[in-house]
Tab-separated table of C-alpha atoms and ligand atoms in Angstrom:
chain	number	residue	atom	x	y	z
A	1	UNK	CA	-40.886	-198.449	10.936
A	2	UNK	CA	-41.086	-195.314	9.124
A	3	UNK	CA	-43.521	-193.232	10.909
A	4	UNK	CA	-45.278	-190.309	9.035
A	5	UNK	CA	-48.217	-190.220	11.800
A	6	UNK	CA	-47.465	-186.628	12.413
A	7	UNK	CA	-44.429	-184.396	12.613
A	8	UNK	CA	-45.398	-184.194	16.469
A	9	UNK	CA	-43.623	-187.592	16.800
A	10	UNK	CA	-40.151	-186.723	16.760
A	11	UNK	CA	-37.441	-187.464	19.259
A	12	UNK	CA	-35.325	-184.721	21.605
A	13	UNK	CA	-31.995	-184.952	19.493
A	14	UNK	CA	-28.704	-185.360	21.578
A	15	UNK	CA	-28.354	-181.651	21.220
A	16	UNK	CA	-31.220	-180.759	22.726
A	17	UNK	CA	-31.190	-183.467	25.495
A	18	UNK	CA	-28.119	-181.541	26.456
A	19	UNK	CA	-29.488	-178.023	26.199
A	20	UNK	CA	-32.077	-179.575	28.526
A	21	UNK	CA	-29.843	-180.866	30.998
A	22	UNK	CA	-28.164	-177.755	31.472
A	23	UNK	CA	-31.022	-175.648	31.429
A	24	UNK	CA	-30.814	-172.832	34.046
A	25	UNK	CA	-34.275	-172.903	35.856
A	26	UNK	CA	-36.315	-171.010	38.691
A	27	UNK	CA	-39.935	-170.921	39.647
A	28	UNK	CA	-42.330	-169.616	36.751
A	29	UNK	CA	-45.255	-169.201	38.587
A	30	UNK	CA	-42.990	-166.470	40.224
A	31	UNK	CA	-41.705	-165.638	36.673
A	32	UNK	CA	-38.398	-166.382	37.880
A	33	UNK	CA	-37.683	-168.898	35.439
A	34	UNK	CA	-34.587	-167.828	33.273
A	35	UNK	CA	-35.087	-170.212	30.462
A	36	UNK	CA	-39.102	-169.579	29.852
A	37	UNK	CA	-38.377	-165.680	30.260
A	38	UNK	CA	-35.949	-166.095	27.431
A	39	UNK	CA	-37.860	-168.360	25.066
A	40	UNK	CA	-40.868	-166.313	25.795
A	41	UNK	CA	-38.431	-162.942	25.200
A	42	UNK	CA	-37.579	-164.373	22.069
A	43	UNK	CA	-40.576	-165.319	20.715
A	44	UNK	CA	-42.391	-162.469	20.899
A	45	UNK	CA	-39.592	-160.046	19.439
A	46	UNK	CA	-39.873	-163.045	16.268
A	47	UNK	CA	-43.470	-162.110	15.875
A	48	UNK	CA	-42.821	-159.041	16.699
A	49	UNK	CA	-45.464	-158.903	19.143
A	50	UNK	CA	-45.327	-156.939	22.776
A	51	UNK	CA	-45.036	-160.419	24.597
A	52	UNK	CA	-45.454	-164.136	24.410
A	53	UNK	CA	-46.778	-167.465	26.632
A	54	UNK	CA	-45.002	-170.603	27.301
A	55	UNK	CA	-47.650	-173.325	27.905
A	56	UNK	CA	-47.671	-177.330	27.872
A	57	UNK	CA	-49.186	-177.715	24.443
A	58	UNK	CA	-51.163	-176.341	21.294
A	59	UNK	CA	-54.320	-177.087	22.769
A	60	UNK	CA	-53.789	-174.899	26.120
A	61	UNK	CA	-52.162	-172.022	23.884
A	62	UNK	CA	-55.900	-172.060	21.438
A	63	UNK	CA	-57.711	-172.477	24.903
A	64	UNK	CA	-56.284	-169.274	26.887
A	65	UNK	CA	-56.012	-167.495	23.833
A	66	UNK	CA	-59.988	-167.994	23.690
A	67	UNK	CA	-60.271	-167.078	27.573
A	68	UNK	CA	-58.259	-164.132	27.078
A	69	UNK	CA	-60.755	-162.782	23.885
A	70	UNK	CA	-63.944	-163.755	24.947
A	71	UNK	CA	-66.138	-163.980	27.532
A	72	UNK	CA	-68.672	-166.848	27.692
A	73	UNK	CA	-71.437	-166.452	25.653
A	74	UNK	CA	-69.519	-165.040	22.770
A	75	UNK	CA	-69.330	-166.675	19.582
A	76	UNK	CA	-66.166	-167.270	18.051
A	77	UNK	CA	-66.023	-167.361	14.076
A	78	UNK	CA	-64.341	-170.495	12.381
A	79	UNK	CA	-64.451	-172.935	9.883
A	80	UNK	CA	-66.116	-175.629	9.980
A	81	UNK	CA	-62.757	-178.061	9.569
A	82	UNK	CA	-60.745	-175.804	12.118
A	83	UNK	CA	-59.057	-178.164	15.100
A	84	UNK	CA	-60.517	-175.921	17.952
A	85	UNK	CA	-64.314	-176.714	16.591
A	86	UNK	CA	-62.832	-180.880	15.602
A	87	UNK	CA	-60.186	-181.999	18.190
A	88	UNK	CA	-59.968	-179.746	20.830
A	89	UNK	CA	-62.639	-181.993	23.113
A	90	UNK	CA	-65.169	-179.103	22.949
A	91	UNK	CA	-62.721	-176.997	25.411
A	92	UNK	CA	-63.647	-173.728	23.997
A	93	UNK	CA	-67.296	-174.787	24.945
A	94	UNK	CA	-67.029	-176.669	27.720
A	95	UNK	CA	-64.509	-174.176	29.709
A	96	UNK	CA	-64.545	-170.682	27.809
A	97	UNK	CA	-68.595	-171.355	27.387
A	98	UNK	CA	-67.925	-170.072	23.436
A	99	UNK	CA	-69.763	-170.457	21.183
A	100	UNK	CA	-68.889	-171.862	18.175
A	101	UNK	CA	-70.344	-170.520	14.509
A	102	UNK	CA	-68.343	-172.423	11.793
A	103	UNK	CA	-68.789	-171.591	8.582
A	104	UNK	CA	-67.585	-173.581	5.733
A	105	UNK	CA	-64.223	-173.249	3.766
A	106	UNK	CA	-61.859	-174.107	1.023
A	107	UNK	CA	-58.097	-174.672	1.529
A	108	UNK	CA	-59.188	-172.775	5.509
A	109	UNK	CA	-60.471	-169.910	3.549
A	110	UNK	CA	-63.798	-168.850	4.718
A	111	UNK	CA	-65.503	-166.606	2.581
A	112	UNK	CA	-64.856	-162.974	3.520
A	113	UNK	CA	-68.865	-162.378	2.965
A	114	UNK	CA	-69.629	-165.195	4.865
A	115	UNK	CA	-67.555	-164.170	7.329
A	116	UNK	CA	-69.297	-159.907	7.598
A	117	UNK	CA	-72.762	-161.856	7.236
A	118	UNK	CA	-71.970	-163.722	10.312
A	119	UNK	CA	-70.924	-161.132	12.245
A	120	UNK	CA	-74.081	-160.024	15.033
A	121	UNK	CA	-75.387	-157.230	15.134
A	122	UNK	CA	-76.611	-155.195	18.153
A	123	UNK	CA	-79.788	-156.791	19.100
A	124	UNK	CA	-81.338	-158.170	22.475
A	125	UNK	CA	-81.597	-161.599	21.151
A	126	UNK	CA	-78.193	-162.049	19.723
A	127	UNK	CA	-74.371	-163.503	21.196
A	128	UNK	CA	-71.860	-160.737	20.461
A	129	UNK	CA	-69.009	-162.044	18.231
A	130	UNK	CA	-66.250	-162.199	20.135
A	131	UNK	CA	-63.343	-163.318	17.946
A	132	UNK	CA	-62.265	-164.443	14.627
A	133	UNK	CA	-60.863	-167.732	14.166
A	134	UNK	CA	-58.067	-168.803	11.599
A	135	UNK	CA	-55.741	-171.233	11.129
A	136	UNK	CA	-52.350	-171.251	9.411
A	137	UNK	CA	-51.397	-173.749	7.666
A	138	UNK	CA	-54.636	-175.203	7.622
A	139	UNK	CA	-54.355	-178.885	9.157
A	140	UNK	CA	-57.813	-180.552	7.564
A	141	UNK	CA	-56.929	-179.463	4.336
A	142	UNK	CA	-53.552	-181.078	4.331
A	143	UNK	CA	-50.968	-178.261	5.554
A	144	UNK	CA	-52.119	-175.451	3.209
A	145	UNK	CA	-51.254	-171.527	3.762
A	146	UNK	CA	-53.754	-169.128	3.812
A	147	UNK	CA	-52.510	-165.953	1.088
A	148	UNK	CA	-51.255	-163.091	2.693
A	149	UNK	CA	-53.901	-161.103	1.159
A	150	UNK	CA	-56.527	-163.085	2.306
A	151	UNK	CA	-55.190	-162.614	5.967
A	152	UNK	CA	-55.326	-159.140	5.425
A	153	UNK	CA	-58.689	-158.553	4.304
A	154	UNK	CA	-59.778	-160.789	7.418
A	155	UNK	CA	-57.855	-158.591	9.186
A	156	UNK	CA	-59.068	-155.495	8.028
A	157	UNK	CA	-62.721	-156.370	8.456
A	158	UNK	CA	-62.263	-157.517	11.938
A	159	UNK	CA	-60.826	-154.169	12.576
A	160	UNK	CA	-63.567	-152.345	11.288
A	161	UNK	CA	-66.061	-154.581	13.428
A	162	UNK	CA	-63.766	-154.212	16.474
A	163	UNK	CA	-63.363	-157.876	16.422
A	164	UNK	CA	-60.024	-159.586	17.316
A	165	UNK	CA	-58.254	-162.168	15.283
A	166	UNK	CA	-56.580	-165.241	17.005
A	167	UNK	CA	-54.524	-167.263	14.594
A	168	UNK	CA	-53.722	-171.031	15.000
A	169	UNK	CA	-49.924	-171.526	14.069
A	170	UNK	CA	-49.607	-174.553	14.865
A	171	UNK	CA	-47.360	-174.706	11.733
A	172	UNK	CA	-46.773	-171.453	11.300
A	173	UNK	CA	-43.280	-171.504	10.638
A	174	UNK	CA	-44.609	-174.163	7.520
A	175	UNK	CA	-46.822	-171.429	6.018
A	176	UNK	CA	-43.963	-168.585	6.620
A	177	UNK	CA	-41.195	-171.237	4.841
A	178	UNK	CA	-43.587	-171.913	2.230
A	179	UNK	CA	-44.334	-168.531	1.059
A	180	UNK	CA	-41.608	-167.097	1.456
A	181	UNK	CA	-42.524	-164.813	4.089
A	182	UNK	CA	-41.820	-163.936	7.695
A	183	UNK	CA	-43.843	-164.944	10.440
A	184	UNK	CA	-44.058	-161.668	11.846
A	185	UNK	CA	-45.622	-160.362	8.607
A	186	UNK	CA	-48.321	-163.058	9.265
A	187	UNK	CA	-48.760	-162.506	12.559
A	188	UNK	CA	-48.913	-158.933	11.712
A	189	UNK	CA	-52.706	-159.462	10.484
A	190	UNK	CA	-54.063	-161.071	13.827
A	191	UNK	CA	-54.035	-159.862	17.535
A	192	UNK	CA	-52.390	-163.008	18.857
A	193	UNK	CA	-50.762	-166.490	17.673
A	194	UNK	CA	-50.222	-169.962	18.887
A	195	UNK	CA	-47.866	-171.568	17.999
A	196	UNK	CA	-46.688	-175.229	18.454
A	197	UNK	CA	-42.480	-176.020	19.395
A	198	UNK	CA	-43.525	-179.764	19.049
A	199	UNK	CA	-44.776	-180.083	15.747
A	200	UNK	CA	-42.025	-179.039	12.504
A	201	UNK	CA	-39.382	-177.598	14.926
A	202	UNK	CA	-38.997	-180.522	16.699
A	203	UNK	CA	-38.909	-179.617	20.687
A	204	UNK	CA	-40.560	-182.454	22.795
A	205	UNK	CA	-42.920	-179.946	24.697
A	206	UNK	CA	-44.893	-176.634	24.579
A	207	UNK	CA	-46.470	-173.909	22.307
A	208	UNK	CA	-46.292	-170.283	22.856
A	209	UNK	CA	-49.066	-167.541	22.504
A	210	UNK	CA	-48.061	-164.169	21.153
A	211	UNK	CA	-49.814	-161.051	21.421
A	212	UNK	CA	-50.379	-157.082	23.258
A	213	UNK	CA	-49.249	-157.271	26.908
A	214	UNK	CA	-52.311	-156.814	28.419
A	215	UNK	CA	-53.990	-160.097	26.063
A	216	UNK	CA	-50.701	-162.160	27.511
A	217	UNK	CA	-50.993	-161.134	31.414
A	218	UNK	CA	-54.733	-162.201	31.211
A	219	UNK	CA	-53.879	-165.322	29.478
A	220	UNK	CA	-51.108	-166.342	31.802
A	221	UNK	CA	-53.773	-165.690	34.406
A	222	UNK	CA	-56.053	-168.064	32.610
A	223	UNK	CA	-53.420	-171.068	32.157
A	224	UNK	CA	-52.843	-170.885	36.039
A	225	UNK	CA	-56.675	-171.856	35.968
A	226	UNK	CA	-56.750	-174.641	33.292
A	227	UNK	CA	-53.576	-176.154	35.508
A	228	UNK	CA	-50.603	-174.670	33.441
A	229	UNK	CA	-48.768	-172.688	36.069
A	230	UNK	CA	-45.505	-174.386	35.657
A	231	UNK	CA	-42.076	-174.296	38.300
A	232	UNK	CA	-39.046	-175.078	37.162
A	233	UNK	CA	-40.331	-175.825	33.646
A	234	UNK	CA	-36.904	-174.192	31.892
A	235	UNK	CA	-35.792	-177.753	30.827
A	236	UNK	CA	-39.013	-177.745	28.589
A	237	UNK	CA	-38.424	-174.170	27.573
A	238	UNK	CA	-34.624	-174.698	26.535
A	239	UNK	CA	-35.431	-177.362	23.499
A	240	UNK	CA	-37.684	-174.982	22.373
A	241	UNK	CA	-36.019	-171.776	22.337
A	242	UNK	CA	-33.203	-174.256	20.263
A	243	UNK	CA	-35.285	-175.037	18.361
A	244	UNK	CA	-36.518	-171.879	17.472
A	245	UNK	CA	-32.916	-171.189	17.010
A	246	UNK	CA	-31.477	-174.276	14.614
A	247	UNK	CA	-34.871	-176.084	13.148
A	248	UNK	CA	-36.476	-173.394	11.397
A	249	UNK	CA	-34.507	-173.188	7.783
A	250	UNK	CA	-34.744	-176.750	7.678
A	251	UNK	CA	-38.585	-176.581	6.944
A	252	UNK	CA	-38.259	-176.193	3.734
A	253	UNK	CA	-36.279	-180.060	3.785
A	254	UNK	CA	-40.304	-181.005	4.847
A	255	UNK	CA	-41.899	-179.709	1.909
A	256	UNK	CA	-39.589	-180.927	-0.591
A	257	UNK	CA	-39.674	-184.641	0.784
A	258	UNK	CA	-43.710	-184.418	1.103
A	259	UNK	CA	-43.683	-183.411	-2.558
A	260	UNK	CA	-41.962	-186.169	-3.573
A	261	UNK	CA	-43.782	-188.606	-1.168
A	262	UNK	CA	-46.955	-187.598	-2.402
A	263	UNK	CA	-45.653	-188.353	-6.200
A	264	UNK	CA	-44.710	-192.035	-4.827
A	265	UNK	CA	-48.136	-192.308	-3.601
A	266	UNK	CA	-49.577	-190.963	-6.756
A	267	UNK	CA	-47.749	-193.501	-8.667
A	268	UNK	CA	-47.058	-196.400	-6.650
A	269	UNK	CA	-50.323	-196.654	-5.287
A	270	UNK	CA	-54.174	-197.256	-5.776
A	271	UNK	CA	-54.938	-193.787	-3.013
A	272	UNK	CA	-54.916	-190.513	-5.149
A	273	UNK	CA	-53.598	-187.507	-2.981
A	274	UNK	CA	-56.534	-184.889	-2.918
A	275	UNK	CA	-54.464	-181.965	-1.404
A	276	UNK	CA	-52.006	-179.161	-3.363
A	277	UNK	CA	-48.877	-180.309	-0.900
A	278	UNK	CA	-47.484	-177.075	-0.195
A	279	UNK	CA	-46.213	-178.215	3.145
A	280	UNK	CA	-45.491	-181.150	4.821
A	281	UNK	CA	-48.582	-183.135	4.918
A	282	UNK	CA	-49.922	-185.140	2.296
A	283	UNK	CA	-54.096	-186.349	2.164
A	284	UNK	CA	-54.597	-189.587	0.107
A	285	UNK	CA	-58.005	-190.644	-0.852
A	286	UNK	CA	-59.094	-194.328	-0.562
A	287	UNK	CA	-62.276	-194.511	-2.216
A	288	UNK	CA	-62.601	-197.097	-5.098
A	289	UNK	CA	-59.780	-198.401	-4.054
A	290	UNK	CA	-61.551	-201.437	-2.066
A	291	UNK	CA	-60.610	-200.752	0.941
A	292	UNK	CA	-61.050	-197.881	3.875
A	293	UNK	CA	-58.669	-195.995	5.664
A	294	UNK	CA	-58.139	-198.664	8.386
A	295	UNK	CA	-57.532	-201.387	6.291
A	296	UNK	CA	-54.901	-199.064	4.391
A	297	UNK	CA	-53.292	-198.500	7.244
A	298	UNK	CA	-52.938	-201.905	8.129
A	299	UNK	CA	-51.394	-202.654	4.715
A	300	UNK	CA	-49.054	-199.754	4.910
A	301	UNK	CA	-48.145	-200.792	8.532
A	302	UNK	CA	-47.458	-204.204	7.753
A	303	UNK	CA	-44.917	-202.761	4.938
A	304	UNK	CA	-43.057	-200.365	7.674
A	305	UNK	CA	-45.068	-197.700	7.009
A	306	UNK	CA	-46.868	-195.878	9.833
A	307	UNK	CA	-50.174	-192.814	8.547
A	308	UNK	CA	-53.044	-191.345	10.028
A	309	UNK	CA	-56.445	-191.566	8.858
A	310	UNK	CA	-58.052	-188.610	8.795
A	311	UNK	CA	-61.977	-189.920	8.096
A	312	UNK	CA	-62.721	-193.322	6.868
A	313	UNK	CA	-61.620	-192.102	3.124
A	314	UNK	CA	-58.493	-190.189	3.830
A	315	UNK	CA	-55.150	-190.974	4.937
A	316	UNK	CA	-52.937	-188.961	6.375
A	317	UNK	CA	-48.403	-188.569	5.593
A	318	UNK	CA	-46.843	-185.998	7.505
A	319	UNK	CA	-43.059	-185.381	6.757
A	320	UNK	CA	-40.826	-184.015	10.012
A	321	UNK	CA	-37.459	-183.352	11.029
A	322	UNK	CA	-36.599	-187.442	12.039
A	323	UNK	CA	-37.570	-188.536	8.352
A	324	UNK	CA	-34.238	-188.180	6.334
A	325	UNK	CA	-33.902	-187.712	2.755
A	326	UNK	CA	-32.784	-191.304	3.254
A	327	UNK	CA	-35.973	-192.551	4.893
A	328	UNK	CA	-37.615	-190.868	2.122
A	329	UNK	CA	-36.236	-192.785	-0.428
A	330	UNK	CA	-37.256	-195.719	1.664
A	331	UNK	CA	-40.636	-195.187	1.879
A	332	UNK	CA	-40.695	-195.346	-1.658
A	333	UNK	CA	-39.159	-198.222	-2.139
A	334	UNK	CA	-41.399	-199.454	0.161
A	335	UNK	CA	-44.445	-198.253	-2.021
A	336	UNK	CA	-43.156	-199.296	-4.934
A	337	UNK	CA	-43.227	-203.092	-3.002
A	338	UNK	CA	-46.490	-202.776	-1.745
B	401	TLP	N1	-52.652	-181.531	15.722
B	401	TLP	C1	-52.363	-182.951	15.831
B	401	TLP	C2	-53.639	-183.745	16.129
B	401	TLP	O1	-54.308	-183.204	17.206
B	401	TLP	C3	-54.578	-183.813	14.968
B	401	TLP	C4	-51.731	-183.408	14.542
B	401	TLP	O2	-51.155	-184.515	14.568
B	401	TLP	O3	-51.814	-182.699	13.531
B	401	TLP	N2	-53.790	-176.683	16.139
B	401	TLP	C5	-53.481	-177.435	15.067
B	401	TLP	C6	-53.674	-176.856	13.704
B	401	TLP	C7	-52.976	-178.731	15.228
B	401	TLP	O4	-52.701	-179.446	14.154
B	401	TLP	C8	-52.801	-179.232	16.529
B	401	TLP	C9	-52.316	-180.643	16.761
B	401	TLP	C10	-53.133	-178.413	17.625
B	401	TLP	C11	-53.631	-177.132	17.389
B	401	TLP	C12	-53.005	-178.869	19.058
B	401	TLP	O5	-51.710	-179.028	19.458
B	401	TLP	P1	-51.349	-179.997	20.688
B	401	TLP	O6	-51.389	-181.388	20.155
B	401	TLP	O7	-49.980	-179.562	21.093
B	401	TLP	O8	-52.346	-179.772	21.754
């Protein structure tokens, strides 16, 4: 089965089994654990940020990053497709009591006007806005990256407002391969970053959160509450500082094979792909096509081909680092035999 689900699927390779087993490890909650200290040392001096967070998932990273901004009652600014506001489970509401004002986008641009007319003003009856939401690459609308220029004019405007800027990375190191940038320039035009070691790069566990110091110590504060204080967590840590240290140049591996999946799809089958693929994830549209997403998936899956659906129209292919150039020849041959 070739399984393009999501690139959070992969498997621990032997390498990193190993780097696991030999982990050294102490307790975290004490900060004593070697491993974490060093994946967390090294991933903020990537982002070139003052310090980082190891915690259990993307999720947990987005939801202490949101305790650490805001206070409840706050409203956070966001599009409308963003996965805090879609698949989160309301956690920003339910636990940070956010709330949420999403505005719409296109490719996870929200309009910069959009974005200074939402911002409240000083008045008795309003929330104050309490963050700015963005996410890079943008998941919904299949992998893209948000221009550097429109990070910076986010950026600058939040300044001016006194707002900060949180960016989802779950894929960050997608939208820093794909443009040819680094992802401490990115991160340089947002207060703090999550970002996700289980997605591209490949580690089985974990996320980090990047920012000042004083945003980190209130955030690690926060985790202990949601349940993330972790002990001797360094065998999670180690895959992901090697991956941090071996899986990133590879990313680009992602892109190429989802650009030449996508052309497969294009050609091989009735579903038209509705995103630019600049990444690794490819959106295919059903409609006219006779059947929905489910039943599509059911074809594909009875052919050895595992996708998401996104909405009852759109599919989902996600290239990662267990699909070989090999597998992607596979999958075409597979299309092609549909
Ligand atoms: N995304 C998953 C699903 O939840 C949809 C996927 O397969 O793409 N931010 C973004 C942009 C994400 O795509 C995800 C996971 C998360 C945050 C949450 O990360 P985890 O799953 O580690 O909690």
């Amino acid at each position: 089965m070739i399984d393009l689900r999501s690139d959070t699927i992969t498997q621990p390779s032997e390498e990193m089994r190993k780097v696991m087993s030999e982990a050294l490890v102490g307790d975290d909650v004490y900060g004593e654990d070697p491993s974490i200290n060093e994946l967390e040392e090294f991933a903020a001096s990537l982002f070139g940020k003052e310090a980082a967070l190891f915690v259990t998932s993307g999720t947990q990273g987005n939801l202490a990053a949101v305790l650490a901004h805001t206070r409840p009652g706050q409203e956070i600014i966001l599009d409308k497709e963003s996965h805090l506001f879609l698949y989160e489970g309301g956690g920003a509401s339910a636990l940070a009591g956010a709330q949420l004002r999403i505005l719409d986008h296109e490719r996870g641009q929200m309009k910069i006007e959009e974005i200074e007319a939402s911002i409240r003003a000083e008045d008795i009856h309003f929330p104050e806005t309490g963050l700015i939401w963005l996410e890079n690459t943008h998941n919904r609308s299949g992998g893209n990256v948000l221009p550097l220029s429109y990070m910076k004019d986010v950026y600058a405007l939040a300044q001016r407002n006194n707002i900060p800027v949180h960016i989802d990375g779950a894929r960050i190191f997608n939208a820093a391969a794909a443009s040819g940038t680094s992802v401490e320039e990115i991160a340089s035009y947002a207060d703090s970053v999550q970002f996700c070691l289980s997605k591209g790069l490949g580690a089985p566990v974990g996320s980090i959160l990047v920012g000042t110091q004083q945003l980190i110590d209130s955030a690690r504060k926060k985790r202990k509450m949601l349940g993330g204080g972790l002990r001797q967590a360094g065998v999670l840590a180690a895959p992901g500082l090697h991956a941090l240290k071996t899986n990133i140049d590879r990313l680009k591996e992602d892109h190429e094979n989802a650009k030449m999946l996508a052309e497969a799809i294009e050609e091989h089958t009735p579903l038209s792909v509705v995103n630019t693929v600049e990444t690794n994830i490819i959106m295919a549209d059903t409609t006219g096509t006779g059947k929905n997403s489910g039943e599509w998936l059911s074809v594909f899956k009875n052919n050895g081909i595992q996708a998401g659906a996104m909405s009852p129209t759109i599919i989902r292919f996600t290239t990662h680092l267990d699909l070989s150039k090999e597998d992607v020849q596979n999958t075409i041959d597979l299309l092609k035999n549909l």
